[in-house]
Tab-separated table of N, CA and C in Angstrom:
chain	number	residue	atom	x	y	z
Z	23	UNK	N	3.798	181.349	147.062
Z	23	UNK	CA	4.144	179.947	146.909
Z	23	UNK	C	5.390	179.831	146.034
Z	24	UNK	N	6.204	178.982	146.549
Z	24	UNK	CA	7.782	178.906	145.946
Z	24	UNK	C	8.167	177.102	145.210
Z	25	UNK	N	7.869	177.393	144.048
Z	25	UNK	CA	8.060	175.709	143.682
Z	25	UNK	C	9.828	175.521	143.563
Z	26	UNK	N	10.401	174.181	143.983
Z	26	UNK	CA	11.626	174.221	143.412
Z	26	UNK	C	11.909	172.708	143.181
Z	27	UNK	N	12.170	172.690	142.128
Z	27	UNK	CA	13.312	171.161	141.144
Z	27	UNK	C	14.585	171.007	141.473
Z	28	UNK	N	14.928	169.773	142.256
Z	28	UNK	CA	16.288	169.189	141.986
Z	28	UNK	C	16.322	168.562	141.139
Z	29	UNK	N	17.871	168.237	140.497
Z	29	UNK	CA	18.357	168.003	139.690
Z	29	UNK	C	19.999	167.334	139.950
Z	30	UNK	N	20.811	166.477	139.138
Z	30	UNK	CA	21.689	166.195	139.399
Z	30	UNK	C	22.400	165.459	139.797
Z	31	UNK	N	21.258	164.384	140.791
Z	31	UNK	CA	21.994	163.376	141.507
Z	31	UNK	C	22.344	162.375	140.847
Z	32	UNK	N	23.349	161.512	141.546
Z	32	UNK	CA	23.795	160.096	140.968
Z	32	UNK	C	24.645	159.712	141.910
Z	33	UNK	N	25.257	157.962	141.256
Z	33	UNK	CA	26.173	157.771	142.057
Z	33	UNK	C	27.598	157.755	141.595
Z	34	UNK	N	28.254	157.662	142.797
Z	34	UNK	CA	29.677	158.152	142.522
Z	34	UNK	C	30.433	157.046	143.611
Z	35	UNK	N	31.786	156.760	143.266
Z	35	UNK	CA	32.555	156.582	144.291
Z	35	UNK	C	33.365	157.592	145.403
Z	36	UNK	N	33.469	156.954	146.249
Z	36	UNK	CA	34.111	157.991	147.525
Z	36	UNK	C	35.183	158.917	146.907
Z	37	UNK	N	35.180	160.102	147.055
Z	37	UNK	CA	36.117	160.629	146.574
Z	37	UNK	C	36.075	161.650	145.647
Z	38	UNK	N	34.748	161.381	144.738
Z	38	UNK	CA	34.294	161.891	143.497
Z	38	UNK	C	33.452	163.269	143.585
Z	39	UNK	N	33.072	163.308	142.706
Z	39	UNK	CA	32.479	164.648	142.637
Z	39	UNK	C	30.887	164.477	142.218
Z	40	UNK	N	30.104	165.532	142.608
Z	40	UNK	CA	28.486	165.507	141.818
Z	40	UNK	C	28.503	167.138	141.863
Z	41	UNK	N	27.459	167.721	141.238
Z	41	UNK	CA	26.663	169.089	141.189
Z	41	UNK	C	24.947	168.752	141.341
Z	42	UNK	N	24.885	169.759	141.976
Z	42	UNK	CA	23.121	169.290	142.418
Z	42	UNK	C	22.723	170.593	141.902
Z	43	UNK	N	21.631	171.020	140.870
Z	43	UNK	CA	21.295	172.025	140.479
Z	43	UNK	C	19.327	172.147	141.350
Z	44	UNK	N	19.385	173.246	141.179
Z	44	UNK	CA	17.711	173.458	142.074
Z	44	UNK	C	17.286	174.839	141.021
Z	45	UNK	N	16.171	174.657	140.687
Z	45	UNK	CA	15.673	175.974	140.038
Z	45	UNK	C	14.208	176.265	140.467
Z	46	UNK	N	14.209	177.240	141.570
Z	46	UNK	CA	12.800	178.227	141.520
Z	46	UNK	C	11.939	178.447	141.173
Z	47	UNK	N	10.791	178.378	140.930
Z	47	UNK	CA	9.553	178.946	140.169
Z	47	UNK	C	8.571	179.495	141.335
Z	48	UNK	N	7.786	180.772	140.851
Z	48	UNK	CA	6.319	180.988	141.618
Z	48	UNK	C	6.819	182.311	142.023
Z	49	UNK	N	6.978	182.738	143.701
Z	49	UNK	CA	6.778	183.913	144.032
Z	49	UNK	C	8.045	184.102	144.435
Z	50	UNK	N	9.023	183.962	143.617
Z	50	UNK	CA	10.994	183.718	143.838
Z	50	UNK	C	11.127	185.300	144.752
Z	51	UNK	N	10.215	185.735	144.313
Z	51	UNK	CA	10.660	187.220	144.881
Z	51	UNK	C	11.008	187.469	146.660
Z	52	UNK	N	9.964	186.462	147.044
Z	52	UNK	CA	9.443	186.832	147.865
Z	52	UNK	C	10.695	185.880	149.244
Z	53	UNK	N	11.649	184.945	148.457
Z	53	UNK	CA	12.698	184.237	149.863
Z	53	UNK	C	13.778	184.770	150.198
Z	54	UNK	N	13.677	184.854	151.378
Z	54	UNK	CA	15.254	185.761	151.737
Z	54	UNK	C	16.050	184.441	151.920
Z	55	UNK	N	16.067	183.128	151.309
Z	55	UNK	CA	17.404	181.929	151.637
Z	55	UNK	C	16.615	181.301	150.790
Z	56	UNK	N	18.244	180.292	150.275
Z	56	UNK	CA	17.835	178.979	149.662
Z	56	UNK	C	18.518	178.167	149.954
Z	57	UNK	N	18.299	176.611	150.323
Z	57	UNK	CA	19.503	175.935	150.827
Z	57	UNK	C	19.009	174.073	150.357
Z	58	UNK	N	19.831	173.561	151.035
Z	58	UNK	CA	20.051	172.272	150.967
Z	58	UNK	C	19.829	171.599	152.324
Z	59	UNK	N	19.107	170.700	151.727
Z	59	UNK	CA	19.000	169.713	153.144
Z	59	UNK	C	18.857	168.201	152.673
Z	60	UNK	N	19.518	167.053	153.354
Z	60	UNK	CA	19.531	165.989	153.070
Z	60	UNK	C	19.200	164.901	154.293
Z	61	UNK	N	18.879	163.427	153.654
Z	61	UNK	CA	18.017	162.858	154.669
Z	61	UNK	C	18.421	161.218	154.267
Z	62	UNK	N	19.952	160.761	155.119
Z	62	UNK	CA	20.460	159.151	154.680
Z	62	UNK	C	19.300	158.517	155.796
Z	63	UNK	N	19.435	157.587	155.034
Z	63	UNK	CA	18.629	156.348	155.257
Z	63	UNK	C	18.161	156.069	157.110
Z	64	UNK	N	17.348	155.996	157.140
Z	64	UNK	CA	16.853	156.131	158.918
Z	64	UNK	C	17.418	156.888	159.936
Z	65	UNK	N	17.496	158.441	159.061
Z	65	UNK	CA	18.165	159.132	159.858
Z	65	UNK	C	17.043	160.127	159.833
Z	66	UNK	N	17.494	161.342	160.469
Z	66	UNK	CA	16.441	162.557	160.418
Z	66	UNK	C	16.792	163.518	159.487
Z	67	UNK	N	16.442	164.008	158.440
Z	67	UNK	CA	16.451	165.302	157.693
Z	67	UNK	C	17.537	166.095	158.440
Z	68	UNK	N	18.751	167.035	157.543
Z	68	UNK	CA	19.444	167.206	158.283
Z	68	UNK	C	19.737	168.727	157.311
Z	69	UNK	N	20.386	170.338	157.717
Z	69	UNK	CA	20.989	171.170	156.908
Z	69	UNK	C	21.956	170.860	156.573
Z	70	UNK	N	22.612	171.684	155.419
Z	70	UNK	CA	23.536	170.997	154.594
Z	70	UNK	C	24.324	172.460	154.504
Z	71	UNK	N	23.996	173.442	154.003
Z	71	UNK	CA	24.130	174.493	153.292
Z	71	UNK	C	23.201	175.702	153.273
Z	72	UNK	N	23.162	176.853	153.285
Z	72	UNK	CA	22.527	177.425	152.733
Z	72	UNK	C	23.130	179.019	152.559
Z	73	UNK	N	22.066	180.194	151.834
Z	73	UNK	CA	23.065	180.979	150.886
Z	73	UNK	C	21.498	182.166	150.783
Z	74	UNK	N	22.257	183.320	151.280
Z	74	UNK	CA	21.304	184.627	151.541
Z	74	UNK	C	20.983	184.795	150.100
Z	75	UNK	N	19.817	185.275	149.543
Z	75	UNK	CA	19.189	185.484	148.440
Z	75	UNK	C	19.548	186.859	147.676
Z	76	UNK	N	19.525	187.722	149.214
Z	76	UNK	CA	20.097	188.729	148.153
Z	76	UNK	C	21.489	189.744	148.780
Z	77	UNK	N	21.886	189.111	150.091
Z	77	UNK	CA	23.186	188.978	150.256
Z	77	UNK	C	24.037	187.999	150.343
Z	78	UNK	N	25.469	188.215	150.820
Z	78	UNK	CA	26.387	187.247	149.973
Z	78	UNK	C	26.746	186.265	151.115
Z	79	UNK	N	25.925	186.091	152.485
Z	79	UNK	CA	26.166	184.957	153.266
Z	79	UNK	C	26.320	183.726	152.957
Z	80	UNK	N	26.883	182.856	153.193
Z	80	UNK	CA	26.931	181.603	153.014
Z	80	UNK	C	27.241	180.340	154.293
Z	81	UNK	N	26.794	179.853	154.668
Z	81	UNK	CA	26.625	178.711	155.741
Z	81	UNK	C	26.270	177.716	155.290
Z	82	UNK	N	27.275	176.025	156.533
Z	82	UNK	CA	27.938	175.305	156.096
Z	82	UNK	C	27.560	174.660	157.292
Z	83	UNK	N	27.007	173.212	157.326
Z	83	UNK	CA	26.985	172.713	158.411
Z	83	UNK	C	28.440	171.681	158.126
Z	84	UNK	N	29.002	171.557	159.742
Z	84	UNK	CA	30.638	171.340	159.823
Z	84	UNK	C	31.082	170.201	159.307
Z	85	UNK	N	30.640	169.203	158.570
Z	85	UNK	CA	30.493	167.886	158.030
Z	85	UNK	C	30.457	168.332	156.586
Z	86	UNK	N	30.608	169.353	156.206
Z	86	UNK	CA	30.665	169.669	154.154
Z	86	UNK	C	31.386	170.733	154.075
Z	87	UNK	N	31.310	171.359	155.361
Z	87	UNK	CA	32.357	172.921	154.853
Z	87	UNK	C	34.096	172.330	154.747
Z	88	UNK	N	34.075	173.323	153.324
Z	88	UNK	CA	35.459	172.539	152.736
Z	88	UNK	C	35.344	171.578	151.610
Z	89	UNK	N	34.412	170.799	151.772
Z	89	UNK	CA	34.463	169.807	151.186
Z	89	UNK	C	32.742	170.509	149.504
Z	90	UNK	N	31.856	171.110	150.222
Z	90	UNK	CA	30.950	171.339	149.199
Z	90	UNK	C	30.723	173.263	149.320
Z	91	UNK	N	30.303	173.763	148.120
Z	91	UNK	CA	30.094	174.919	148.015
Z	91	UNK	C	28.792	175.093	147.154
Z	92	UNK	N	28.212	176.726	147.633
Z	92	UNK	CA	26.739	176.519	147.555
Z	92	UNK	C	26.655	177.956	147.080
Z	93	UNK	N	26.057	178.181	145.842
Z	93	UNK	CA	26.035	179.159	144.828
Z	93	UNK	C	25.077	179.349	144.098
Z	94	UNK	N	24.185	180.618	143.696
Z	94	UNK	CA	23.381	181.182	143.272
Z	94	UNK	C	23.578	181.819	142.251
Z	95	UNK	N	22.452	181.816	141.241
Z	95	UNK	CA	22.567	182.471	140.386
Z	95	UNK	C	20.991	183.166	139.945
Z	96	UNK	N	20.771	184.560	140.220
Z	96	UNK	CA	19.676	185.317	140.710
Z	96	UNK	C	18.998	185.301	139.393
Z	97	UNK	N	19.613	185.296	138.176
Z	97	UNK	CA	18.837	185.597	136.778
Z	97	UNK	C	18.356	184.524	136.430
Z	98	UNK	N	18.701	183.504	136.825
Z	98	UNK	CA	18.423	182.050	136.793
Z	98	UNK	C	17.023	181.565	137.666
Z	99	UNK	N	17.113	182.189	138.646
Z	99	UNK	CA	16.532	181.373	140.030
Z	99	UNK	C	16.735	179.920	140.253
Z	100	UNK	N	18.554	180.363	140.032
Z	100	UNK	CA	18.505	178.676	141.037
Z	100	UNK	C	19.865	178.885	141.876
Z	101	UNK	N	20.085	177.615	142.591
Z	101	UNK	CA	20.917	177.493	143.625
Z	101	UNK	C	21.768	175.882	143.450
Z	102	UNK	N	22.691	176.260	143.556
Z	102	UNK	CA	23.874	175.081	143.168
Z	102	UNK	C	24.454	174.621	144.189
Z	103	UNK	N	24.582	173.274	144.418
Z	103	UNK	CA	25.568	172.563	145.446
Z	103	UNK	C	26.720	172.072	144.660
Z	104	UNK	N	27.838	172.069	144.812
Z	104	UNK	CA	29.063	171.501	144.093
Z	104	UNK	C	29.127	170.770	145.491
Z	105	UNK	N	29.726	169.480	145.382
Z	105	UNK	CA	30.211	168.559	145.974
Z	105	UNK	C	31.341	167.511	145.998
Z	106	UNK	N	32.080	168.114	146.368
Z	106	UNK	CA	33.515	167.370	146.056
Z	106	UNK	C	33.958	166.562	147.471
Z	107	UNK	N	35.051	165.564	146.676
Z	107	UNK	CA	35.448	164.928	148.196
Z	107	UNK	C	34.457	164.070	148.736
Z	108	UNK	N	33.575	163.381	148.068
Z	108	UNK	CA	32.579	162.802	148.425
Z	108	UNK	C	33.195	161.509	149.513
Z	109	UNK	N	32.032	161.425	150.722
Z	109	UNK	CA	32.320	159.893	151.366
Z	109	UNK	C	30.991	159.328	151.593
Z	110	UNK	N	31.214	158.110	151.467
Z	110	UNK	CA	29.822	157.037	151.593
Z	110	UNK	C	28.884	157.768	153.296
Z	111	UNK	N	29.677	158.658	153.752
Z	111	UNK	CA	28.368	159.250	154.581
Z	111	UNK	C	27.278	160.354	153.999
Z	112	UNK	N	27.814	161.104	152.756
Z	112	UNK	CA	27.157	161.777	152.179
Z	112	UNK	C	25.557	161.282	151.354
Z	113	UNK	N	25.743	160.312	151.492
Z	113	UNK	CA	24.636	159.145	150.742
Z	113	UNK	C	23.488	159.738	151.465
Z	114	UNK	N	22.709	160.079	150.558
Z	114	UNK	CA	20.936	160.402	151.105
Z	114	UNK	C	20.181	161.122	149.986
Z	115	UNK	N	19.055	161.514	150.423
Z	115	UNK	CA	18.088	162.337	149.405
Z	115	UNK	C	18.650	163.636	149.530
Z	116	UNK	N	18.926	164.384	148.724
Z	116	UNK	CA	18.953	166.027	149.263
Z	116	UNK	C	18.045	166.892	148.517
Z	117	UNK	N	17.860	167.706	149.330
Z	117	UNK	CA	16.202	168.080	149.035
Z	117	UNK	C	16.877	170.168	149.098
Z	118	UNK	N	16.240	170.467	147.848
Z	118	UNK	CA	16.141	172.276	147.526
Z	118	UNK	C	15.355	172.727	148.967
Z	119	UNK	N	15.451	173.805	149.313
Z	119	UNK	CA	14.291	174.488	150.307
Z	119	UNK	C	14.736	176.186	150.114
Z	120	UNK	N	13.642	176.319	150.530
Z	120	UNK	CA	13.520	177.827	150.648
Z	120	UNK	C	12.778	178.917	151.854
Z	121	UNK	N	13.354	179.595	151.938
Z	121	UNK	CA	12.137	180.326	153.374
Z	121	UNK	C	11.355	181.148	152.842
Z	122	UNK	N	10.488	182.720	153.220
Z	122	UNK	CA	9.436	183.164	153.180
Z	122	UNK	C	10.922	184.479	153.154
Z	123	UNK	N	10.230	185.642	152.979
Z	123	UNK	CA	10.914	186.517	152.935
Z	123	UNK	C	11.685	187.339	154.509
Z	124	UNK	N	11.020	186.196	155.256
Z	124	UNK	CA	11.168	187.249	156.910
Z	124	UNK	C	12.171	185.787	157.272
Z	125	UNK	N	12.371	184.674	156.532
Z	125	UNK	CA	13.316	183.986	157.273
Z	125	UNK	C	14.392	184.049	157.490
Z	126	UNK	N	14.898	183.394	158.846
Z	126	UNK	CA	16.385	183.382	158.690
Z	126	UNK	C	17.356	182.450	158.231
Z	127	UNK	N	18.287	183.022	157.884
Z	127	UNK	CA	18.997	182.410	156.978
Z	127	UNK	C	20.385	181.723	157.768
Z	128	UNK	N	20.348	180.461	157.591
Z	128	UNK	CA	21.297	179.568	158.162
Z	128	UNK	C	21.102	177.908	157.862
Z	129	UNK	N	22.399	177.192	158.396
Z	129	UNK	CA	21.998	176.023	158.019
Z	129	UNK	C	21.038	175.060	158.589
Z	130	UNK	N	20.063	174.663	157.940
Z	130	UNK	CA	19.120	174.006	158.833
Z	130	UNK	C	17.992	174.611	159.322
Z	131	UNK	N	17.991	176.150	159.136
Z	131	UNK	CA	17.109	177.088	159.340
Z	131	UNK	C	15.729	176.420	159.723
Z	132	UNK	N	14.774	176.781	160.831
Z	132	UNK	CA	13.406	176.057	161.126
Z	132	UNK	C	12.578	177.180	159.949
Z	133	UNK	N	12.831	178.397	159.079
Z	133	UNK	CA	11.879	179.117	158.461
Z	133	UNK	C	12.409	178.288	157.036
Z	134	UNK	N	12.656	176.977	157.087
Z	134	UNK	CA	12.666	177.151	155.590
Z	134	UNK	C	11.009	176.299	155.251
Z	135	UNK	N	10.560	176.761	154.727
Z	135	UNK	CA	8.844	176.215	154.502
Z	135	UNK	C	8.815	175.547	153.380
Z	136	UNK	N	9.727	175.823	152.439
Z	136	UNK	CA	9.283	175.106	150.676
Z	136	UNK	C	10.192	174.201	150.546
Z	137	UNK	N	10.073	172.845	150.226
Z	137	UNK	CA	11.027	171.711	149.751
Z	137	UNK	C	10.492	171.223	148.450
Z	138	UNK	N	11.590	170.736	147.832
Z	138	UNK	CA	11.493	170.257	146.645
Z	138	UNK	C	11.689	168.337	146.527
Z	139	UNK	N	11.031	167.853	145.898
Z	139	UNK	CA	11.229	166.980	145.938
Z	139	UNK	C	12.097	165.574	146.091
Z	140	UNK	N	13.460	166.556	145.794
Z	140	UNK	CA	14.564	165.477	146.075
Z	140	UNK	C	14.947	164.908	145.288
Z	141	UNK	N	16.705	164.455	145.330
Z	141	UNK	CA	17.375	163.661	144.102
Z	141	UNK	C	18.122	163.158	145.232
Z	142	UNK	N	18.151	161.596	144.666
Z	142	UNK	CA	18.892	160.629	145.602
Z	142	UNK	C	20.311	161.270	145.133
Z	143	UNK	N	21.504	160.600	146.014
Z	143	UNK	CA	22.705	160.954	146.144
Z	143	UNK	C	23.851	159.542	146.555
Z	144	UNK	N	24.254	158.648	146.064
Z	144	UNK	CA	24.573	157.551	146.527
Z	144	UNK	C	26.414	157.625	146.574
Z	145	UNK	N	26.811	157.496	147.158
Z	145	UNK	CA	27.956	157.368	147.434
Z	145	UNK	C	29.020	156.018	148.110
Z	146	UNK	N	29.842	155.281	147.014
Z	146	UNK	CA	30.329	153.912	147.434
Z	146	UNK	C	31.752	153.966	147.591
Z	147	UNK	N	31.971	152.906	149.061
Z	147	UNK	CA	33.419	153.051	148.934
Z	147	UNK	C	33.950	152.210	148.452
């Protein structure tokens, strides 16, 4: 079992910047990915990001690459979204996740099993 905390959110104007921090607890050992996923307002849950656990992959769904970067730090057990360049489409919950050790790792991945509760993200133009 893989617990994980977001952290970080707020609002910002278009343009601006946030950091979304996520930190791990329980059987950290055991996920081969950690990523990001977010969910605006009457839309469907969507990948964002995500970042091999204990290699150096990194994936970007085509709507943030460029614009956000997604970084780990293993002694820590956590996983960082930097977000720059913000636009009022970025607005939603974004939610930590994690897979099992046999998942695969990509954005949006169907093995990610553990979510974290979520930090709103508001973005105005």
């Amino acid at each position: 079992q893989v617990r994980l905390e977001e952290s970080g959110g707020g609002s910002v104007q278009a343009g601006g910047s946030l950091r979304l921090s996520c930190v791990a607890s329980g059987d950290t050992s055991s996920t081969s990915c950690l990523g990001w996923f977010r969910q605006a307002p009457e839309k469907e849950r969507e990948g964002v990001a995500a970042i091999e656990t204990e290699g150096a992959g990194t994936y970007y769904h085509d709507f943030v690459r460029d614009r956000f970067t997604i970084t780990k730090d293993k002694a820590k057990n956590t996983v960082t979204l930097h977000m720059t360049n913000l636009e009022p489409e970025d607005t939603g919950i974004y939610y930590c996740a994690a897979t099992d050790s046999d998942g695969d790792c990509y954005t949006g991945s169907i093995d990610f099993q553990y979510f974290g509760q979520g930090t709103r993200v508001t973005v105005s133009s």
